[in-house]
C-alpha positions in Angstrom: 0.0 0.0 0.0 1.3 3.2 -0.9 2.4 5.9 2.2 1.3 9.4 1.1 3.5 12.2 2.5 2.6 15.8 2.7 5.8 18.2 2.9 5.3 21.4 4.2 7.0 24.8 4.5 5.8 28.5 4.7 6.2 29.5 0.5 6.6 26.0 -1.0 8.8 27.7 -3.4 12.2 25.5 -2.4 12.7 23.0 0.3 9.2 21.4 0.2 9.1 21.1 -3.4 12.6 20.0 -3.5 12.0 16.7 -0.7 8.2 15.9 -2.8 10.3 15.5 -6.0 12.9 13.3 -4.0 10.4 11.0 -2.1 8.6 10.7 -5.8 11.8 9.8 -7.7 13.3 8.0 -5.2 10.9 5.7 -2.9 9.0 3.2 -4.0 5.7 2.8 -2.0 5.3 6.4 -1.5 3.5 9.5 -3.1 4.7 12.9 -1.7 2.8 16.1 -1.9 4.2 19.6 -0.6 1.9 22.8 0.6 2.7 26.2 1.8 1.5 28.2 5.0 1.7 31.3 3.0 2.3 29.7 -0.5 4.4 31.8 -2.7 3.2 31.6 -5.9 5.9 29.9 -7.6 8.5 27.3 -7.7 11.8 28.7 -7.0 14.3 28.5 -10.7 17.2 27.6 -8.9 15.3 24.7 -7.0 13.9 23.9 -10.3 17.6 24.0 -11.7 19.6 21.9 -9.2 16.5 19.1 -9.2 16.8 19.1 -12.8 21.0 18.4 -12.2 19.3 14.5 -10.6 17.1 13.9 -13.5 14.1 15.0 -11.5 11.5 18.0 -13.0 10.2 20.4 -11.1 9.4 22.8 -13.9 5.5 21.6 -13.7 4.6 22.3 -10.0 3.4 24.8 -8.8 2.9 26.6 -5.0 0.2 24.7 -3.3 -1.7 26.0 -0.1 -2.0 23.2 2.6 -5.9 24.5 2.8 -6.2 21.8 -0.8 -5.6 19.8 1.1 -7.7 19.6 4.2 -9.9 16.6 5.1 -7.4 13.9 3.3 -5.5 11.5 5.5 -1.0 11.4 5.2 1.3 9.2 6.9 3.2 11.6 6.9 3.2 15.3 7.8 7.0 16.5 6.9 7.6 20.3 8.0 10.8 21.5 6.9 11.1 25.1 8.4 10.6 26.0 11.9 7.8 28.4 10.5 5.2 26.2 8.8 6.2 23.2 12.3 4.7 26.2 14.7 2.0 27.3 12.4 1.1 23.5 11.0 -3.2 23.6 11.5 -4.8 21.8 14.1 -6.6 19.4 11.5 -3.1 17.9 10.2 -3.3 16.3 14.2 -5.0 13.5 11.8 -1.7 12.2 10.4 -0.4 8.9 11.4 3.1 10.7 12.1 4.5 14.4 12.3 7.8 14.9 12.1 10.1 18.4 11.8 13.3 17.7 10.1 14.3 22.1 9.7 16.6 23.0 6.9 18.3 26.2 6.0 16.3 28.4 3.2 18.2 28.6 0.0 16.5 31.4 -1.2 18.0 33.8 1.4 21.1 32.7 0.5 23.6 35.7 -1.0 26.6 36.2 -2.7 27.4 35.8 -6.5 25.1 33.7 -8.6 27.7 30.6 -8.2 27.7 30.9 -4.6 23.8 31.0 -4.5 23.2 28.2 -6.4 26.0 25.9 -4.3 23.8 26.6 -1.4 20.4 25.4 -3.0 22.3 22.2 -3.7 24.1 21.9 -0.1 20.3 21.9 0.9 18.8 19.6 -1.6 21.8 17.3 -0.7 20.6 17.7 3.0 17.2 17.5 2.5 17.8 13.6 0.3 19.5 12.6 3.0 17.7 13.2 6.3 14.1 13.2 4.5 14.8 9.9 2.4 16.8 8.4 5.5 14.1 9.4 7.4 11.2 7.6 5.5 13.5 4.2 4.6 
């Protein structure tokens, strides 16, 4: 039976979308899904970019608020920044398990464009390893 995951974060613009595309491409026997608190609008290009580096597209998703998805039952309810783990609604309670596993934001990250994009992989590298470790 398949373990549905729901990722969340406050914009779903980078680290949520970046750990659904993994758990997709990666684990068999489970379907990830990511939301925002305060969705952003859009899917970061630099997440987009360093997902597409592991074969995996992101160019197709799009900013989701966790409101779509009230009333459906997860396995797992994933947040990845300290924001959306202390604002996650009452009616996620539901899910078989919570679990906050926090990572950096790439898309504060400054410097030259090099630099920048080195830190959105450092994070995607991060988040395959604790999220997927996580869920094996």
């Amino acid at each position: 039976m398949t373990k549905k995951v729901l990722v969340l974060c406050t914009g779903n613009s980078c680290r949520s979308q970046m750990a659904e595309g993994l758990i997709n491409a990666r684990l068999e026997g489970f379907e990830a899904f990511s939301a925002g608190t305060k969705p952003s609008g859009y899917v970061h290009p630099k997440a987009i970019a360093v997902m597409n580096e592991l074969g995996i597209d992101l160019s197709h998703n799009e900013s989701k608020n966790l409101e779509q998805f009230r009333g459906q039952y997860f396995d797992y309810v994933l947040t990845v920044c300290d924001s959306a783990k202390e604002n996650c609604p009452v009616w996620l309670e539901a899910a078989g398990q919570r679990e906050h596993l926090g990572f950096d934001d790439p898309a504060e990250a400054t410097g030259s464009d090099e630099e920048i994009t080195a830190e959105f992989r450092r994070v995607r590298d991060e988040i395959a390893e604790r999220v997927l470790g996580f869920l094996k």
